[in-house]
């Protein structure tokens, strides 16, 4: 069965510093990995995805993620955090190659960027 | 493009009543829509997958007679919470797949907050 784990409930970082939000995955077959962000009382916004190709994936709002097959990780990163990045971040794995397959979400990591 | 709307954005109802939540893909046709629920400070839990014109596939532990899903067209799916109780209070989020190959991902609605008194 596919699954993702987000080991940190919360990540605190100062504005301007780099941030990392961790995600590890467990899949049978090819991994289809996603990052989403959720602001309070809102739905999820897509940040980026890894399907195939380059291990470093660049996404929205300056975020990027590195796919590491040997460590089965897909950590989300940003070189310089903004206060407005404070939100709830979800890593997800998709159960198949296209968008008709379901997503399995991690437990979420709350990012708090202090001024 | 690829916008998904939900209506209503919030609803308060009395215990024992039924509530219908709509999920629409505004500018694309979605062959598959997904319904999730999210409890405070928790992750999204998939409730069911619905395909246009066929019965929904429910996840284990989700009562299909309580959470009725109808996917009548390629742009509309509805979730009806029947005989709602306070424990059904939650944030319900839908998503729709975009079959356009350049996207190949799900797009999420803004969510509906249900409070059952």
mmCIF file of C-alpha atoms in Angstrom:
data_model
loop_
_atom_site.group_PDB
_atom_site.id
_atom_site.type_symbol
_atom_site.label_atom_id
_atom_site.label_comp_id
_atom_site.label_asym_id
_atom_site.label_seq_id
_atom_site.Cartn_x
_atom_site.Cartn_y
_atom_site.Cartn_z
ATOM 1 C CA UNK A 1 0.000 0.000 0.000
ATOM 2 C CA UNK A 2 1.113 3.534 -0.716
ATOM 3 C CA UNK A 3 1.821 5.868 2.162
ATOM 4 C CA UNK A 4 3.653 9.030 3.091
ATOM 5 C CA UNK A 5 4.941 10.173 6.446
ATOM 6 C CA UNK A 6 5.547 13.689 7.656
ATOM 7 C CA UNK A 7 7.580 13.328 10.831
ATOM 8 C CA UNK A 8 7.220 16.921 12.036
ATOM 9 C CA UNK A 9 3.941 18.333 13.318
ATOM 10 C CA UNK A 10 5.355 21.842 13.180
ATOM 11 C CA UNK A 11 8.358 23.610 11.714
ATOM 12 C CA UNK A 12 9.433 27.017 12.958
ATOM 13 C CA UNK A 13 11.732 29.240 10.950
ATOM 14 C CA UNK A 14 12.699 32.899 10.894
ATOM 15 C CA UNK A 15 11.782 35.005 7.895
ATOM 16 C CA UNK A 16 14.585 35.041 5.343
ATOM 17 C CA UNK A 17 16.014 31.709 6.466
ATOM 18 C CA UNK A 18 15.799 28.550 4.382
ATOM 19 C CA UNK A 19 13.039 26.113 5.249
ATOM 20 C CA UNK A 20 12.631 22.373 4.872
ATOM 21 C CA UNK A 21 9.469 20.350 5.430
ATOM 22 C CA UNK A 22 10.156 16.630 5.481
ATOM 23 C CA UNK A 23 8.306 13.818 3.763
ATOM 24 C CA UNK A 24 9.168 10.163 3.299
ATOM 25 C CA UNK A 25 7.226 7.744 1.166
ATOM 26 C CA UNK A 26 6.523 4.068 0.772
ATOM 27 C CA UNK A 27 5.251 2.829 -2.565
ATOM 28 C CA UNK A 28 5.048 -0.295 -4.606
ATOM 29 C CA UNK A 29 5.969 0.654 -8.124
ATOM 30 C CA UNK A 30 6.676 4.132 -9.433
ATOM 31 C CA UNK A 31 6.224 7.024 -7.010
ATOM 32 C CA UNK A 32 3.885 9.883 -7.912
ATOM 33 C CA UNK A 33 4.481 12.497 -5.244
ATOM 34 C CA UNK A 34 2.833 15.832 -4.517
ATOM 35 C CA UNK A 35 3.008 18.783 -2.170
ATOM 36 C CA UNK A 36 -0.034 20.888 -1.290
ATOM 37 C CA UNK A 37 -0.505 23.909 0.964
ATOM 38 C CA UNK A 38 -3.626 24.757 2.940
ATOM 39 C CA UNK A 39 -4.448 28.129 4.435
ATOM 40 C CA UNK A 40 -7.014 28.370 7.266
ATOM 41 C CA UNK A 41 -10.532 27.342 6.233
ATOM 42 C CA UNK A 42 -9.449 26.891 2.632
ATOM 43 C CA UNK A 43 -9.033 23.992 0.272
ATOM 44 C CA UNK A 44 -5.687 22.711 -0.877
ATOM 45 C CA UNK A 45 -3.451 24.512 -3.321
ATOM 46 C CA UNK A 46 -1.076 22.553 -5.504
ATOM 47 C CA UNK A 47 2.611 23.400 -5.074
ATOM 48 C CA UNK A 48 4.522 20.827 -7.091
ATOM 49 C CA UNK A 49 4.734 17.214 -8.135
ATOM 50 C CA UNK A 50 7.225 14.531 -9.068
ATOM 51 C CA UNK A 51 6.183 12.060 -11.710
ATOM 52 C CA UNK A 52 9.414 11.349 -13.526
ATOM 53 C CA UNK A 53 12.503 13.170 -14.727
ATOM 54 C CA UNK A 54 14.762 15.520 -12.772
ATOM 55 C CA UNK A 55 15.030 14.813 -9.081
ATOM 56 C CA UNK A 56 14.800 18.529 -8.241
ATOM 57 C CA UNK A 57 11.296 19.768 -8.895
ATOM 58 C CA UNK A 58 10.492 23.461 -8.918
ATOM 59 C CA UNK A 59 7.004 24.605 -8.037
ATOM 60 C CA UNK A 60 4.830 27.561 -7.132
ATOM 61 C CA UNK A 61 5.764 30.470 -4.846
ATOM 62 C CA UNK A 62 9.483 29.666 -4.950
ATOM 63 C CA UNK A 63 9.142 26.190 -3.452
ATOM 64 C CA UNK A 64 11.077 23.189 -4.653
ATOM 65 C CA UNK A 65 11.384 19.572 -3.640
ATOM 66 C CA UNK A 66 14.047 16.964 -4.089
ATOM 67 C CA UNK A 67 13.146 13.408 -4.918
ATOM 68 C CA UNK A 68 15.623 11.005 -3.319
ATOM 69 C CA UNK A 69 15.032 7.416 -4.278
ATOM 70 C CA UNK A 70 17.662 5.891 -1.997
ATOM 71 C CA UNK A 71 16.287 7.664 1.063
ATOM 72 C CA UNK A 72 12.654 7.430 -0.150
ATOM 73 C CA UNK A 73 12.240 11.104 0.632
ATOM 74 C CA UNK A 74 10.587 14.067 -1.035
ATOM 75 C CA UNK A 75 11.405 17.041 1.188
ATOM 76 C CA UNK A 76 9.924 20.455 0.436
ATOM 77 C CA UNK A 77 12.334 23.384 0.486
ATOM 78 C CA UNK A 78 12.499 27.105 0.006
ATOM 79 C CA UNK A 79 15.706 29.180 0.082
ATOM 80 C CA UNK A 80 14.190 32.167 1.898
ATOM 81 C CA UNK A 81 11.001 31.882 3.949
ATOM 82 C CA UNK A 82 8.298 34.527 4.038
ATOM 83 C CA UNK A 83 5.836 35.192 6.843
ATOM 84 C CA UNK A 84 3.084 34.561 4.298
ATOM 85 C CA UNK A 85 4.376 31.007 3.838
ATOM 86 C CA UNK A 86 2.934 30.167 7.258
ATOM 87 C CA UNK A 87 0.340 27.483 6.560
ATOM 88 C CA UNK A 88 -0.339 23.760 6.714
ATOM 89 C CA UNK A 89 1.625 21.647 4.235
ATOM 90 C CA UNK A 90 0.667 18.199 3.034
ATOM 91 C CA UNK A 91 2.749 15.649 1.220
ATOM 92 C CA UNK A 92 0.780 13.119 -0.820
ATOM 93 C CA UNK A 93 1.316 10.061 -2.952
ATOM 94 C CA UNK A 94 -0.962 9.101 -5.798
ATOM 95 C CA UNK A 95 -2.125 5.564 -6.247
ATOM 96 C CA UNK A 96 -1.547 5.497 -10.007
ATOM 97 C CA UNK A 97 -0.164 7.274 -13.047
ATOM 98 C CA UNK A 98 -2.965 9.726 -13.788
ATOM 99 C CA UNK A 99 -5.319 12.071 -12.015
ATOM 100 C CA UNK A 100 -8.188 9.586 -11.816
ATOM 101 C CA UNK A 101 -6.306 7.766 -9.072
ATOM 102 C CA UNK A 102 -6.733 8.735 -5.446
ATOM 103 C CA UNK A 103 -4.278 10.702 -3.352
ATOM 104 C CA UNK A 104 -3.070 9.493 0.019
ATOM 105 C CA UNK A 105 -2.073 12.347 2.282
ATOM 106 C CA UNK A 106 0.441 12.633 5.060
ATOM 107 C CA UNK A 107 -0.539 13.963 8.446
ATOM 108 C CA UNK A 108 0.478 17.501 7.579
ATOM 109 C CA UNK A 109 3.144 19.865 8.888
ATOM 110 C CA UNK A 110 2.346 23.298 10.171
ATOM 111 C CA UNK A 111 4.920 25.856 9.083
ATOM 112 C CA UNK A 112 5.309 28.956 11.187
ATOM 113 C CA UNK A 113 7.539 31.706 9.837
ATOM 114 C CA UNK A 114 8.245 34.374 12.404
ATOM 115 C CA UNK A 115 9.119 37.952 11.402
ATOM 116 C CA UNK B 1 -8.263 27.431 -15.678
ATOM 117 C CA UNK B 2 -8.991 24.293 -13.621
ATOM 118 C CA UNK B 3 -11.170 25.913 -10.960
ATOM 119 C CA UNK B 4 -13.317 23.870 -8.600
ATOM 120 C CA UNK B 5 -16.080 25.461 -6.551
ATOM 121 C CA UNK B 6 -18.082 24.208 -3.622
ATOM 122 C CA UNK B 7 -21.438 25.361 -2.343
ATOM 123 C CA UNK B 8 -22.199 26.234 0.330
ATOM 124 C CA UNK B 9 -18.942 27.356 1.903
ATOM 125 C CA UNK B 10 -20.418 26.794 5.326
ATOM 126 C CA UNK B 11 -23.642 25.379 6.696
ATOM 127 C CA UNK B 12 -25.191 24.942 10.116
ATOM 128 C CA UNK B 13 -27.995 22.446 10.531
ATOM 129 C CA UNK B 14 -29.990 20.709 13.206
ATOM 130 C CA UNK B 15 -29.340 17.133 14.173
ATOM 131 C CA UNK B 16 -31.422 14.733 12.104
ATOM 132 C CA UNK B 17 -31.642 16.877 9.006
ATOM 133 C CA UNK B 18 -29.931 16.258 5.673
ATOM 134 C CA UNK B 19 -27.430 18.561 4.028
ATOM 135 C CA UNK B 20 -26.346 18.654 0.393
ATOM 136 C CA UNK B 21 -22.949 19.943 -0.687
ATOM 137 C CA UNK B 22 -22.198 20.679 -4.336
ATOM 138 C CA UNK B 23 -18.859 20.402 -6.067
ATOM 139 C CA UNK B 24 -18.454 21.905 -9.529
ATOM 140 C CA UNK B 25 -15.621 22.020 -11.992
ATOM 141 C CA UNK B 26 -16.068 25.448 -13.545
ATOM 142 C CA UNK B 27 -13.941 25.383 -16.652
ATOM 143 C CA UNK B 28 -13.200 21.761 -17.358
ATOM 144 C CA UNK B 29 -14.905 18.410 -17.443
ATOM 145 C CA UNK B 30 -13.984 16.054 -14.641
ATOM 146 C CA UNK B 31 -14.498 12.364 -15.177
ATOM 147 C CA UNK B 32 -13.606 11.671 -11.558
ATOM 148 C CA UNK B 33 -14.345 13.618 -8.397
ATOM 149 C CA UNK B 34 -13.169 12.848 -4.903
ATOM 150 C CA UNK B 35 -14.687 13.695 -1.531
ATOM 151 C CA UNK B 36 -12.573 14.189 1.585
ATOM 152 C CA UNK B 37 -13.294 15.151 5.147
ATOM 153 C CA UNK B 38 -10.909 16.898 7.441
ATOM 154 C CA UNK B 39 -11.176 17.179 11.213
ATOM 155 C CA UNK B 40 -9.527 20.121 12.985
ATOM 156 C CA UNK B 41 -5.760 19.999 12.817
ATOM 157 C CA UNK B 42 -5.847 16.680 11.010
ATOM 158 C CA UNK B 43 -5.145 15.411 7.537
ATOM 159 C CA UNK B 44 -7.584 14.823 4.713
ATOM 160 C CA UNK B 45 -9.298 11.468 4.735
ATOM 161 C CA UNK B 46 -10.676 10.234 1.451
ATOM 162 C CA UNK B 47 -14.334 9.302 1.769
ATOM 163 C CA UNK B 48 -15.203 8.230 -1.749
ATOM 164 C CA UNK B 49 -14.337 8.408 -5.399
ATOM 165 C CA UNK B 50 -17.099 9.177 -7.840
ATOM 166 C CA UNK B 51 -17.080 8.684 -11.568
ATOM 167 C CA UNK B 52 -19.604 10.390 -13.802
ATOM 168 C CA UNK B 53 -22.574 8.192 -14.510
ATOM 169 C CA UNK B 54 -21.651 5.377 -12.152
ATOM 170 C CA UNK B 55 -21.858 4.537 -8.472
ATOM 171 C CA UNK B 56 -19.304 5.987 -6.122
ATOM 172 C CA UNK B 57 -16.577 3.856 -4.601
ATOM 173 C CA UNK B 58 -16.457 4.338 -0.851
ATOM 174 C CA UNK B 59 -13.432 3.940 1.353
ATOM 175 C CA UNK B 60 -13.483 1.388 4.110
ATOM 176 C CA UNK B 61 -15.423 2.577 7.122
ATOM 177 C CA UNK B 62 -17.455 5.213 5.266
ATOM 178 C CA UNK B 63 -21.202 4.595 5.393
ATOM 179 C CA UNK B 64 -22.539 4.897 1.883
ATOM 180 C CA UNK B 65 -26.126 5.169 3.084
ATOM 181 C CA UNK B 66 -25.197 8.121 5.234
ATOM 182 C CA UNK B 67 -22.974 9.936 2.762
ATOM 183 C CA UNK B 68 -24.798 9.844 -0.549
ATOM 184 C CA UNK B 69 -22.748 10.821 -3.559
ATOM 185 C CA UNK B 70 -24.184 11.653 -6.950
ATOM 186 C CA UNK B 71 -22.032 12.462 -9.958
ATOM 187 C CA UNK B 72 -24.688 13.309 -12.481
ATOM 188 C CA UNK B 73 -22.596 15.229 -14.971
ATOM 189 C CA UNK B 74 -18.994 15.881 -15.904
ATOM 190 C CA UNK B 75 -19.038 19.145 -13.982
ATOM 191 C CA UNK B 76 -21.113 18.398 -10.889
ATOM 192 C CA UNK B 77 -20.912 16.013 -7.971
ATOM 193 C CA UNK B 78 -22.992 16.253 -4.814
ATOM 194 C CA UNK B 79 -22.468 14.880 -1.327
ATOM 195 C CA UNK B 80 -25.551 14.543 0.850
ATOM 196 C CA UNK B 81 -25.073 13.959 4.545
ATOM 197 C CA UNK B 82 -28.259 12.225 5.616
ATOM 198 C CA UNK B 83 -29.658 12.428 9.137
ATOM 199 C CA UNK B 84 -26.707 14.496 10.235
ATOM 200 C CA UNK B 85 -25.409 14.275 13.797
ATOM 201 C CA UNK B 86 -22.894 16.415 15.676
ATOM 202 C CA UNK B 87 -20.115 13.898 14.983
ATOM 203 C CA UNK B 88 -20.583 14.627 11.260
ATOM 204 C CA UNK B 89 -19.412 18.181 11.846
ATOM 205 C CA UNK B 90 -16.295 18.558 9.768
ATOM 206 C CA UNK B 91 -14.664 20.316 6.855
ATOM 207 C CA UNK B 92 -15.607 18.600 3.604
ATOM 208 C CA UNK B 93 -13.393 19.103 0.569
ATOM 209 C CA UNK B 94 -13.908 17.890 -2.960
ATOM 210 C CA UNK B 95 -11.440 17.579 -5.772
ATOM 211 C CA UNK B 96 -11.768 16.916 -9.457
ATOM 212 C CA UNK B 97 -9.358 15.447 -11.911
ATOM 213 C CA UNK B 98 -8.468 17.278 -15.054
ATOM 214 C CA UNK B 99 -8.026 14.836 -17.883
ATOM 215 C CA UNK B 100 -5.963 17.380 -19.786
ATOM 216 C CA UNK B 101 -2.562 15.792 -20.097
ATOM 217 C CA UNK B 102 -0.694 18.994 -19.304
ATOM 218 C CA UNK B 103 -2.192 18.993 -15.813
ATOM 219 C CA UNK B 104 -2.639 15.347 -14.858
ATOM 220 C CA UNK B 105 -3.546 16.279 -11.313
ATOM 221 C CA UNK B 106 -6.480 16.886 -9.025
ATOM 222 C CA UNK B 107 -7.819 20.356 -8.321
ATOM 223 C CA UNK B 108 -9.390 21.068 -4.975
ATOM 224 C CA UNK B 109 -12.436 23.042 -4.018
ATOM 225 C CA UNK B 110 -12.323 25.603 -1.203
ATOM 226 C CA UNK B 111 -14.143 23.308 1.206
ATOM 227 C CA UNK B 112 -17.457 23.334 3.066
ATOM 228 C CA UNK B 113 -17.603 23.607 6.808
ATOM 229 C CA UNK B 114 -20.528 21.658 8.237
ATOM 230 C CA UNK B 115 -21.672 22.244 11.803
ATOM 231 C CA UNK B 116 -24.419 20.024 13.150
ATOM 232 C CA UNK B 117 -26.121 21.286 16.288
#
